[in-house]
Coordinates of N, CA and C and ligand atoms in Angstrom, one line a residue:
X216 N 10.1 24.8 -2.8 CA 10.0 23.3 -3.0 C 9.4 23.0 -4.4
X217 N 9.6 22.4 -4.9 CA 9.2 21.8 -6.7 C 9.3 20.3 -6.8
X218 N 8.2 20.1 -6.6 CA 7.5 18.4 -6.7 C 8.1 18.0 -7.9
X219 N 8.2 18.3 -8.7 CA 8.7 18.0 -10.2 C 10.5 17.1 -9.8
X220 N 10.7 18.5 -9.4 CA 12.3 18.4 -8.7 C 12.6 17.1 -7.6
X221 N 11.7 16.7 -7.0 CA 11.0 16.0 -6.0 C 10.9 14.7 -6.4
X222 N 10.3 14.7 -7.4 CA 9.9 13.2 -7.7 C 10.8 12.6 -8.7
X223 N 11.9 13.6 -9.5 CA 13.1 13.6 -10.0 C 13.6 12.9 -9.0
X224 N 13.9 13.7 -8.1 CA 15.1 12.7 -6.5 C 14.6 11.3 -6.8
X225 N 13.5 11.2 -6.3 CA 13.1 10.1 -6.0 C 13.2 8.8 -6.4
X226 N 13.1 9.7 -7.9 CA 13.1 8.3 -9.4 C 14.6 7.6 -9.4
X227 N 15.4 9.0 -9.5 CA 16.9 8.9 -9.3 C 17.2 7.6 -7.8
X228 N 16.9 7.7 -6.6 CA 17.0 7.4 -5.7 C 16.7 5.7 -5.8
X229 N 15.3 5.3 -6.4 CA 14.9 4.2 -6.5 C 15.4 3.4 -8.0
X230 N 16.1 4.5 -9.1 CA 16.7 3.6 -10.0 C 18.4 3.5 -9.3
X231 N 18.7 4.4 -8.5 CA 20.5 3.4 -8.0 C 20.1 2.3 -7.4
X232 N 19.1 2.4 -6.1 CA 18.5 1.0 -5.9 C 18.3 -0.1 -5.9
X233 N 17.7 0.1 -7.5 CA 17.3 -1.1 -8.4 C 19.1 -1.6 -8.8
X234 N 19.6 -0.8 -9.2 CA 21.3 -1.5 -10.1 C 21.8 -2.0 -8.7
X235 N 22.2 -1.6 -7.7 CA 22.7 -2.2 -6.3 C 22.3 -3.1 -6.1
X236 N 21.0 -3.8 -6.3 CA 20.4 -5.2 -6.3 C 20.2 -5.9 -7.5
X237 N 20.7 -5.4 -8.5 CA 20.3 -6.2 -10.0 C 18.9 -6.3 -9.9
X238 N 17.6 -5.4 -10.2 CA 16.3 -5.0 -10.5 C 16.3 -3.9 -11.5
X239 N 15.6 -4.1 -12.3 CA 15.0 -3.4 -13.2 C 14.3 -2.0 -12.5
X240 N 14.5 -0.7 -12.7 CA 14.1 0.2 -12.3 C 12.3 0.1 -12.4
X241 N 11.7 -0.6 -13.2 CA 10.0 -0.9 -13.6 C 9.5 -1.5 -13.2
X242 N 10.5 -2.3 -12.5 CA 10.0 -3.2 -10.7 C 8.8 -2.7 -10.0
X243 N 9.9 -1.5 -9.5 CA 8.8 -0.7 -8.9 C 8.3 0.7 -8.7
X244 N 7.3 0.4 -8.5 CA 6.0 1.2 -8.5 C 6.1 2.6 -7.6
X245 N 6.0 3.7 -8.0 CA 5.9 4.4 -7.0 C 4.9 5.2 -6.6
X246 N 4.0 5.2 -4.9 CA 2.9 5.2 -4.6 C 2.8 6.6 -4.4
X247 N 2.5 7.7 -4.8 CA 2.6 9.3 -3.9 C 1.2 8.9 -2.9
X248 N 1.7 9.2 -1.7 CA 0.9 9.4 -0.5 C 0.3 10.8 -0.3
X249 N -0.6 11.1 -0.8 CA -1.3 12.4 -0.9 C -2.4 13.0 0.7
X250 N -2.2 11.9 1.6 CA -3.1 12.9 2.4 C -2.6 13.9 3.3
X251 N -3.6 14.6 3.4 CA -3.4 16.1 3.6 C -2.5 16.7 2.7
X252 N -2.4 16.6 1.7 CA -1.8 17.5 0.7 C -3.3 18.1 -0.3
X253 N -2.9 19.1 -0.7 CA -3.8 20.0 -1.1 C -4.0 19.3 -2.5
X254 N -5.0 19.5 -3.2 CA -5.4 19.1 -4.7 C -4.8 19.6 -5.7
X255 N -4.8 20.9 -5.7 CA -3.4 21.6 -6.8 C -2.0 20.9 -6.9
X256 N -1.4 20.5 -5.4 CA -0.2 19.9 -5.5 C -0.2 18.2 -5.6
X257 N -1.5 18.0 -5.5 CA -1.7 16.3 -5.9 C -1.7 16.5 -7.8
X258 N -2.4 17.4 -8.4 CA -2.3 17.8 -9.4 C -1.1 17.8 -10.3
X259 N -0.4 18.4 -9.4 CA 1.1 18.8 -10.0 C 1.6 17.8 -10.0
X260 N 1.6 16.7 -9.1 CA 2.0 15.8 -9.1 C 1.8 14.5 -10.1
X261 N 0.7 14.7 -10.1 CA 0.2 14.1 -11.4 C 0.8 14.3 -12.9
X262 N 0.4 15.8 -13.2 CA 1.2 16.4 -14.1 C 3.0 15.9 -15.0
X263 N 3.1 15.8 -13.2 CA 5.0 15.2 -13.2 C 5.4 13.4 -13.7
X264 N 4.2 12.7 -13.7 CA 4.3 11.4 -14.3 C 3.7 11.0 -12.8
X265 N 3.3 11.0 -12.0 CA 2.5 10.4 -10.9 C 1.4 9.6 -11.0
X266 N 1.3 8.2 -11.2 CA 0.2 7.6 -11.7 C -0.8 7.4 -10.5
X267 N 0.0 7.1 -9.4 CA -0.9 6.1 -8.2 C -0.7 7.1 -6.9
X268 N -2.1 7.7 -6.6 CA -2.1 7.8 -5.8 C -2.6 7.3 -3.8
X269 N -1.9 7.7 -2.8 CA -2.7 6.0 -1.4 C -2.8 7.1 -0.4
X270 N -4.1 7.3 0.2 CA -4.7 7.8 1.0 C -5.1 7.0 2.0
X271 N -4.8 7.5 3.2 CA -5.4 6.7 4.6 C -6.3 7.0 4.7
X272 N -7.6 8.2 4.8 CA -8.9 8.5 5.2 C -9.7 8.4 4.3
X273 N -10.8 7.5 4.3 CA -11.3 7.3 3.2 C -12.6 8.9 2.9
X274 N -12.7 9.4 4.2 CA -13.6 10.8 3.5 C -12.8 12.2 2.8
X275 N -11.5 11.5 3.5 CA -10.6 12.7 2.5 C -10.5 12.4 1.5
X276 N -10.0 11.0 1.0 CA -9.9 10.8 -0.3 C -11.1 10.7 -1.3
X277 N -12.2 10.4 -0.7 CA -13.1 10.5 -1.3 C -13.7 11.8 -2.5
X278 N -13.5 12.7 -0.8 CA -13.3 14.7 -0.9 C -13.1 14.7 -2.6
X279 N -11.2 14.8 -2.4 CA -10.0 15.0 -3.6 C -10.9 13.9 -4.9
X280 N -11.3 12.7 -4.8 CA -11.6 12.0 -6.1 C -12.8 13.2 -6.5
X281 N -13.7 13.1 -5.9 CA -14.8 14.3 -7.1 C -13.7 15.0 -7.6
X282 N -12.7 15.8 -7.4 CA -12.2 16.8 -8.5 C -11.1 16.0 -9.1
X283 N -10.1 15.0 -9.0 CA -9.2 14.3 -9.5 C -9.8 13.3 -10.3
X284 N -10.7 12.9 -9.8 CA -11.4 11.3 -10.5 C -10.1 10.5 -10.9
X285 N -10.6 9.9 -12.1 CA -9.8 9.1 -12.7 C -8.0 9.4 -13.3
X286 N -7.8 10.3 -12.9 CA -6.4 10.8 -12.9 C -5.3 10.4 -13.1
X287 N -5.5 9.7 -12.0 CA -5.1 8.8 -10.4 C -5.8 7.8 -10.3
X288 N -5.0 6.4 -10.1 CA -5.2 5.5 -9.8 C -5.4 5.6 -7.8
X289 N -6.1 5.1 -7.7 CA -6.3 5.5 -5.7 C -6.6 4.0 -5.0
X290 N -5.2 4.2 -4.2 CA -5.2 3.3 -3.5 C -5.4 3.3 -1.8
X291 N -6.0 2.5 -1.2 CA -6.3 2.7 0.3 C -5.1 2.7 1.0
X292 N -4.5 3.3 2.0 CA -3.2 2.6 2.4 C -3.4 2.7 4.5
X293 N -4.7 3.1 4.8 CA -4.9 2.8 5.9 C -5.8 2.4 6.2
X294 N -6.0 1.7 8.1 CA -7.1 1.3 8.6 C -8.6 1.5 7.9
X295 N -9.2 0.8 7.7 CA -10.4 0.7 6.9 C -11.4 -0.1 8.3
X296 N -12.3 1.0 8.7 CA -13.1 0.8 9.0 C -14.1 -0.2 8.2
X297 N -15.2 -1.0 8.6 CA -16.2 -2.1 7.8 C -17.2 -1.3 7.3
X298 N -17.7 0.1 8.1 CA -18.4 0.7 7.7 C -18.2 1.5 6.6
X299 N -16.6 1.7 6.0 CA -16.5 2.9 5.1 C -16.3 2.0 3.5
X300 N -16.5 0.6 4.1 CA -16.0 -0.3 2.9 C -17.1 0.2 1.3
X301 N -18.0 0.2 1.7 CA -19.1 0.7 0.4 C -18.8 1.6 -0.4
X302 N -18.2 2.9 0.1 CA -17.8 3.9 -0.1 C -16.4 4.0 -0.8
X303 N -15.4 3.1 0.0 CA -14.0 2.5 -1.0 C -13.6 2.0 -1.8
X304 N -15.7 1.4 -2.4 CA -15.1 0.7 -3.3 C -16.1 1.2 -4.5
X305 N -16.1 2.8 -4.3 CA -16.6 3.7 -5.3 C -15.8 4.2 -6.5
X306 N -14.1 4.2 -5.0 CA -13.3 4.7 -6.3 C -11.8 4.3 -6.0
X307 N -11.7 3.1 -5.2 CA -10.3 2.6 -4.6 C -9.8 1.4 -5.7
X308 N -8.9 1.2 -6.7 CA -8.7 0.5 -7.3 C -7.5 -0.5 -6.1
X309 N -7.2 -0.2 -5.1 CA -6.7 -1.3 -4.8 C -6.2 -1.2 -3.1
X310 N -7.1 -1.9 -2.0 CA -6.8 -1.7 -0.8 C -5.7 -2.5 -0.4
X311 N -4.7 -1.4 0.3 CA -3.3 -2.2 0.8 C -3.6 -2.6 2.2
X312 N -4.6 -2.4 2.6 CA -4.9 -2.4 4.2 C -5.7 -3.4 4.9
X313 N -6.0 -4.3 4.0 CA -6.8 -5.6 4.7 C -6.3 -5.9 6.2
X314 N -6.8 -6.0 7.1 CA -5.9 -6.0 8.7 C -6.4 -7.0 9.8
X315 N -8.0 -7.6 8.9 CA -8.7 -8.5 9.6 C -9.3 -9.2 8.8
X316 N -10.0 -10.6 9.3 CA -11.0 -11.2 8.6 C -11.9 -10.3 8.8
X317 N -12.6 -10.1 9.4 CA -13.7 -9.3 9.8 C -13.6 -8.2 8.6
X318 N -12.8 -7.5 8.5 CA -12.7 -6.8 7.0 C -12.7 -7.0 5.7
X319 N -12.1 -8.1 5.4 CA -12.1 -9.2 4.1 C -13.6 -9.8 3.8
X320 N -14.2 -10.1 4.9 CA -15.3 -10.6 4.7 C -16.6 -9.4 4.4
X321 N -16.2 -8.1 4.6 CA -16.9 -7.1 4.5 C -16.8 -6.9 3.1
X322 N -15.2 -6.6 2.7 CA -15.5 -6.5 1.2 C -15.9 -7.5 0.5
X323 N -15.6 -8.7 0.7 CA -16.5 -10.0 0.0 C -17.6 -9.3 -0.2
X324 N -18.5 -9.0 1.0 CA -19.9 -8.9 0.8 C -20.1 -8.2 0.0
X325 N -19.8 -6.6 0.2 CA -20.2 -5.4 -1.1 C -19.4 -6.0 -2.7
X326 N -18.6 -6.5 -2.5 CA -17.6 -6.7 -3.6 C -18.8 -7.6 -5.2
X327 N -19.5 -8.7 -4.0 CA -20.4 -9.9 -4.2 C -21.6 -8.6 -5.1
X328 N -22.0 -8.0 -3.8 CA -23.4 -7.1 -4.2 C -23.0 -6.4 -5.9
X329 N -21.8 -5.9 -5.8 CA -21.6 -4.6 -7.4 C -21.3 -5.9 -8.4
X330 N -20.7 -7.6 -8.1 CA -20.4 -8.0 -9.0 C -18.9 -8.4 -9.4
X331 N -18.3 -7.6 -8.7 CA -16.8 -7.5 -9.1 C -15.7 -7.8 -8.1
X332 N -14.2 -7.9 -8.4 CA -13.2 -8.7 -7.6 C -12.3 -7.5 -7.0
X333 N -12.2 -7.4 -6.1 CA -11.7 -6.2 -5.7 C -10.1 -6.7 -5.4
X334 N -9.4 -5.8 -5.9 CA -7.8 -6.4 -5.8 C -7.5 -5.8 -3.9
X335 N -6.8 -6.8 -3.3 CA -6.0 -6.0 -2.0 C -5.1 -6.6 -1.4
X336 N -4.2 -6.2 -0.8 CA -3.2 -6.5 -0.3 C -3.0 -7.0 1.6
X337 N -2.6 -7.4 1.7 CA -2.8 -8.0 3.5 C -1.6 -7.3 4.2
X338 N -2.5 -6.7 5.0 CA -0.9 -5.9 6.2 C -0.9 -6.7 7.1
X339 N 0.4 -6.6 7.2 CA 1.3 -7.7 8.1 C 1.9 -6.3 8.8
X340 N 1.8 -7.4 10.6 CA 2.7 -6.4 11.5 C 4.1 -7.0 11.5
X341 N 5.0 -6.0 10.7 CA 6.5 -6.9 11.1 C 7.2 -6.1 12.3
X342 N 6.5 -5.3 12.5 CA 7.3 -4.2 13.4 C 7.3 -5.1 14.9
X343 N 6.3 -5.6 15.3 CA 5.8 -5.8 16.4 C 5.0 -4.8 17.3
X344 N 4.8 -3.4 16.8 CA 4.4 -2.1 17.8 C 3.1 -2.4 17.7
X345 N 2.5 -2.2 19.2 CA 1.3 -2.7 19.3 C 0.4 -1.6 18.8
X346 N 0.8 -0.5 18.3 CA 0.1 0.9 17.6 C -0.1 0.4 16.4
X347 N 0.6 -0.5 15.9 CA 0.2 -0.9 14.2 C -0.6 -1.7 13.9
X348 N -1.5 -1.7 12.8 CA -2.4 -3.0 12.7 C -1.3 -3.7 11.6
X349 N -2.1 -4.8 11.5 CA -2.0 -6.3 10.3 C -2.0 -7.3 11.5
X350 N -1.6 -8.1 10.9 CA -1.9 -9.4 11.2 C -0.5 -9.4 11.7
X351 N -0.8 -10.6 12.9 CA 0.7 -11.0 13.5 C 1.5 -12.3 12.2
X352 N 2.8 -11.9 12.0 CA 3.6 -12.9 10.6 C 3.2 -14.3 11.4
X353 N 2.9 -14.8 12.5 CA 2.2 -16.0 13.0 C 1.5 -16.3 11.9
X354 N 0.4 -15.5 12.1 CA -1.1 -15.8 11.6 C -1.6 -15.6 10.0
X355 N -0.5 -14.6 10.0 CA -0.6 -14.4 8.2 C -1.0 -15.6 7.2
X356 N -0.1 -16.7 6.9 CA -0.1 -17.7 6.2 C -1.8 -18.1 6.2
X357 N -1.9 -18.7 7.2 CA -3.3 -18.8 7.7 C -4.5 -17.7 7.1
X358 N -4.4 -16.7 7.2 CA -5.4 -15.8 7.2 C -5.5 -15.4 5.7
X359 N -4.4 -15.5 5.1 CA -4.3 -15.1 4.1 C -5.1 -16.4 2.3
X360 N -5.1 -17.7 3.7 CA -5.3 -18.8 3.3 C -6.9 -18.6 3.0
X361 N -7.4 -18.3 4.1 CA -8.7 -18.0 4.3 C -9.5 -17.1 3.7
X362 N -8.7 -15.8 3.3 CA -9.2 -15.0 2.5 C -9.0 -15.2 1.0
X363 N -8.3 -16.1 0.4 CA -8.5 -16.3 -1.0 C -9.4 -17.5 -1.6
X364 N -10.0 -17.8 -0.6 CA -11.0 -18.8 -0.6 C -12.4 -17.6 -0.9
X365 N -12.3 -16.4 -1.2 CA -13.4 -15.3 -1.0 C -13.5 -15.1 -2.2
X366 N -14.0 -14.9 -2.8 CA -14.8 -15.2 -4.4 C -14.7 -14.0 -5.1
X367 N -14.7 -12.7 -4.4 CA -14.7 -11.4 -5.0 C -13.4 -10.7 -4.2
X368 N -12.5 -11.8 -3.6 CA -11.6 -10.6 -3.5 C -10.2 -11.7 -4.2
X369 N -9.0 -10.6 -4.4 CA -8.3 -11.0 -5.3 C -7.1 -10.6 -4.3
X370 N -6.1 -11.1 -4.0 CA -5.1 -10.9 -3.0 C -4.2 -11.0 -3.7
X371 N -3.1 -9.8 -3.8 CA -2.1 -9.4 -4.8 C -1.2 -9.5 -4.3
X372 N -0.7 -9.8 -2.7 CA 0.4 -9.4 -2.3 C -0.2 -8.8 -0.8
X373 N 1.3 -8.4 -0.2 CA 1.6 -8.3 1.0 C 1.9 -6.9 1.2
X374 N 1.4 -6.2 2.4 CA 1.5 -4.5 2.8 C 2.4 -4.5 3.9
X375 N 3.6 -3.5 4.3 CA 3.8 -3.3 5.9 C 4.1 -2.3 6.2
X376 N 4.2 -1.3 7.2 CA 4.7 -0.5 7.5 C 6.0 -0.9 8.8
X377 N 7.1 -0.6 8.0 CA 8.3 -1.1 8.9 C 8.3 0.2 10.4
X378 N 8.7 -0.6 11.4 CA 9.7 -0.1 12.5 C 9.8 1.7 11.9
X379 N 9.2 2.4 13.0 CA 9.5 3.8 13.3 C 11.4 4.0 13.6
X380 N 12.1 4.0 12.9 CA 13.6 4.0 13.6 C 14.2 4.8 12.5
X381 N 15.2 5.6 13.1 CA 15.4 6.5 12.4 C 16.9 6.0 11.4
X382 N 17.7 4.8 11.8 CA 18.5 4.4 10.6 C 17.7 3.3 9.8
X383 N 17.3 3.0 8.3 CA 16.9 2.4 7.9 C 17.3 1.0 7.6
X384 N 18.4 1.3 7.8 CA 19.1 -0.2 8.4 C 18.4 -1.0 9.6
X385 N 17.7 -0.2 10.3 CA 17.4 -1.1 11.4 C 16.1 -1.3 10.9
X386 N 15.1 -0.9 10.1 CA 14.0 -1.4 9.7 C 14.5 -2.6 8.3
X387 N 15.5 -2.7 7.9 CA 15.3 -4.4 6.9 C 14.8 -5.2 7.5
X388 N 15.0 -5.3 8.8 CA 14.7 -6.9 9.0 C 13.4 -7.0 9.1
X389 N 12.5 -6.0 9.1 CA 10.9 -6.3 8.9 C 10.6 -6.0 7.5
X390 N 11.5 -5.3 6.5 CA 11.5 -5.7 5.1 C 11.4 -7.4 4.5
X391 N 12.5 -7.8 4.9 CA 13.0 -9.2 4.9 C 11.9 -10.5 5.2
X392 N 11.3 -9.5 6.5 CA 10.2 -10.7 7.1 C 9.1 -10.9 6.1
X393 N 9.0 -9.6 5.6 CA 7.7 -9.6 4.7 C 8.2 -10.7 3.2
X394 N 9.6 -10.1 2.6 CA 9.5 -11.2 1.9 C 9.8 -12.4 1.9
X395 N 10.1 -12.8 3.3 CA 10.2 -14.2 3.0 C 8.5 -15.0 3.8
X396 N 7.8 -14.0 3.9 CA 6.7 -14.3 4.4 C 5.8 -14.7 3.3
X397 N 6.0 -13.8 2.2 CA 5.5 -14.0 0.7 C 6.1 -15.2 -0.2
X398 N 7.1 -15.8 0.5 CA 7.4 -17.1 -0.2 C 7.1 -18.1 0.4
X399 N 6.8 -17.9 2.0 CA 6.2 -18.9 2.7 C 4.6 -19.0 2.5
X400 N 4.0 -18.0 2.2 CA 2.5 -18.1 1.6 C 2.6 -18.9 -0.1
X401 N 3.4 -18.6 -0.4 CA 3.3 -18.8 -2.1 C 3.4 -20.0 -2.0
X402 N 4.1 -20.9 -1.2 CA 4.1 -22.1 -1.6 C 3.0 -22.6 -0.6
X403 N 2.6 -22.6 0.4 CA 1.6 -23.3 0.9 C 0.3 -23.0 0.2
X404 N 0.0 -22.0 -0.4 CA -1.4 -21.8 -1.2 C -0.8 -21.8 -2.6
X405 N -0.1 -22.7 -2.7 CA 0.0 -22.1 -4.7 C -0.8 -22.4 -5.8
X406 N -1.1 -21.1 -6.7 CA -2.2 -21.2 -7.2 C -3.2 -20.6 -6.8
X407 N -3.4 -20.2 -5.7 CA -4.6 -19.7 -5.7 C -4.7 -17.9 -5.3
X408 N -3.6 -17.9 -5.4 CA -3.0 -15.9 -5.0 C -2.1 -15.9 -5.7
X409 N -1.7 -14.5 -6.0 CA -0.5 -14.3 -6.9 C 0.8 -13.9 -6.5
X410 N 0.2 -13.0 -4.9 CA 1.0 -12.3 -4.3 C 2.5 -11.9 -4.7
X411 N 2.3 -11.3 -6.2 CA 3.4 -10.6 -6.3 C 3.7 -8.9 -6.0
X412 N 3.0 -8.5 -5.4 CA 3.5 -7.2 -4.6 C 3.6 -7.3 -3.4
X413 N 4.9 -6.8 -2.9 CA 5.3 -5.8 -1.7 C 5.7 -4.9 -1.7
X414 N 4.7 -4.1 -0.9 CA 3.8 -2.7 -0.5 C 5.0 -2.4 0.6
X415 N 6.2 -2.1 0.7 CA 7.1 -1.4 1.5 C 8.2 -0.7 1.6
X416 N 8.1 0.3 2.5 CA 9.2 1.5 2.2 C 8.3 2.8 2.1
X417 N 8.8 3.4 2.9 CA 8.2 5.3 3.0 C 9.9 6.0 2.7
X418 N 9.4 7.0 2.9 CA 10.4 8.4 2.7 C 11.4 7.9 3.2
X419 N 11.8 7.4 4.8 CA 12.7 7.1 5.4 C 13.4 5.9 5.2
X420 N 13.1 4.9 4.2 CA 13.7 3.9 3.8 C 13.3 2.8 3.0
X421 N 12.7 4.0 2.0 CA 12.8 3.5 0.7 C 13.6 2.5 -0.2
X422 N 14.9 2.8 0.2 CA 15.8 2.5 -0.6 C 16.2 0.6 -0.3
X423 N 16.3 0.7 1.3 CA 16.4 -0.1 1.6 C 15.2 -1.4 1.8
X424 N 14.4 -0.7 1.3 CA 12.8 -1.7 1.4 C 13.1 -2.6 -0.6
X425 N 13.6 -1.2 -1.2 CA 13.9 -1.7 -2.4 C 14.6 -3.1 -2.5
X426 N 15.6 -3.0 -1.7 CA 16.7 -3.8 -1.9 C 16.7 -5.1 -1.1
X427 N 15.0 -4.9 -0.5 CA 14.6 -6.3 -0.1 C 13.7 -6.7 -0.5
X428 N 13.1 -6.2 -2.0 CA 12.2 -6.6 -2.7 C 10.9 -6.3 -3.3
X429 N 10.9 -4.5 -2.2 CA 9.5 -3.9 -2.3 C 9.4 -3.6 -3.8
X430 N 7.7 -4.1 -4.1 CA 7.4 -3.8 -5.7 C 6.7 -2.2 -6.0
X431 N 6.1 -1.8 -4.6 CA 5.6 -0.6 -4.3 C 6.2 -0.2 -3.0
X432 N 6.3 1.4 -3.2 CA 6.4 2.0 -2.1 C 5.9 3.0 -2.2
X433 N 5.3 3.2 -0.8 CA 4.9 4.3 -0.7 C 5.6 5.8 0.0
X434 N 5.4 6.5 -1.2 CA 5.9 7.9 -0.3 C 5.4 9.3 -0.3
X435 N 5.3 10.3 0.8 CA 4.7 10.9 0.9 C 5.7 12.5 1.0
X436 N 6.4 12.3 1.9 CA 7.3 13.8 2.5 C 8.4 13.7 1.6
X437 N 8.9 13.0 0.5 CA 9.8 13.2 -0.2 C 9.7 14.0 -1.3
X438 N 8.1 13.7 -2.0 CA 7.2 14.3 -2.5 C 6.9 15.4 -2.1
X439 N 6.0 15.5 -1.3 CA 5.1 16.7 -1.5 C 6.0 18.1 0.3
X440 N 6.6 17.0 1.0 CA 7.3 18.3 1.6 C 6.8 17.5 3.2
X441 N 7.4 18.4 4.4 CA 6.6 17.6 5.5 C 5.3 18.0 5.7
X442 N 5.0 17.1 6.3 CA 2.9 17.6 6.5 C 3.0 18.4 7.7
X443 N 4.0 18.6 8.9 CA 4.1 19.4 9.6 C 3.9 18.4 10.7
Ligands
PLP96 C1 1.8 8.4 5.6 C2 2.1 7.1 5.1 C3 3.2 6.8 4.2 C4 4.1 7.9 3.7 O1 5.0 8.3 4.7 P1 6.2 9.3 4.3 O2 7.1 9.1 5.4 O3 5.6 10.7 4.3 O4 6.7 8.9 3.0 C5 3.3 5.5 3.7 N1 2.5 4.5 4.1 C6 1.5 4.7 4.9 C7 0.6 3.6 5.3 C8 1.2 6.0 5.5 O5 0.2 6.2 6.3

């Protein structure tokens, strides 16, 4: 396996993407999902033009930042406990995982304490699986209203993890929900969020997350191989 070779596919993969939709391949962003992948091969991957890396466990990633530090850009891409928030925001340039008030208001607080505006993104459940967090697309508008009213945090956009299904065709329509969920926030708050990222699309349907608008995606097993 040769990550080089790997993130070649990839690039390849999300620039036909981009021309099938009329998008500029610089659209978007591509996330390498590094957990449980070893440091050498987060390395290598780096090496290969990998700017951004999104870890779900904030003690693993933490782990890899003492030897990666600033490398890598590091982004949160799972459940965030309140308690690990102090610690996230040692070396997380940008949480995709906001999932509650009760969490937003946690990083207000630390965010308030260092001084600074912490960028993050709001997960939305499009799937409907009651195993996933975000917010129900009900509540979104609303919550999302509420959190840009927070003084140190900065809301960039919208996160989801689509539908577990194995044609990616059947996961658009929670692609779709996300973005037209991001134009239904844009206009009822305008001005006060930017929300120009969507944070969607993994390994299994990337392409098609592309082609509904995702600005980032994240990927992990196309990269670095299965985690087993
Ligand atoms: C693991 C993970 C990914 C990457 O999944 P792959 O299928 O390996 O590309 C993306 N997003 C989140 C939130 C994840 O936890």
């Amino acid at each position: 396996m040769s990550i080089r070779a790997n993130i070649e596919t990839v690039k390849g993969k999300v620039a036909e993407a981009c021309r099938r939709c009329g998008r500029g391949p610089g659209e978007v962003e591509i996330i390498a999902v590094t957990k449980t992948v070893d440091i050498q091969l987060i390395m290598e991957a780096i090496d290969n033009g990998i700017t951004t890396v999104g870890e779900n466990r904030v003690q693993e990633a933490w782990q890899k930042y003492q030897t990666i530090g600033q490398k890598a850009s590091w982004h949160m891409i799972g459940h965030l406990q309140t308690n690990k928030v102090g610690r996230v925001l040692q070396f997380a340039d940008l949480i995709q995982s906001v999932d509650s008030l009760h969490l937003a208001r946690e990083i207000q607080r630390q965010a308030e304490k260092l001084r600074r505006v912490v960028a993050v993104l709001i997960q939305i459940n499009t799937s409907g699986e009651e195993t996933k967090f975000g917010f129900q697309p009900e509540t979104a508008s609303e919550a999302v209203e509420e959190i840009a009213t927070l003084a140190n945090i900065k809301v960039k956009g919208l996160m989801t993890i689509g539908a577990f299904l194995p044609d990616p065709e059947e996961v658009r329509p929670c692609f779709r929900m996300l973005r037209e969920l991001r134009e239904t926030i844009k206009t009822r708050i305008a001005g006060s969020v930017e929300m120009e990222v969507l944070s969607m699309g993994m390994t299994g349907d990337y392409e098609v997350a592309i082609e509904e608008g995702a600005t980032m995606i994240r990927v992990g097993t196309a990269i670095f191989g299965s985690r087993g």
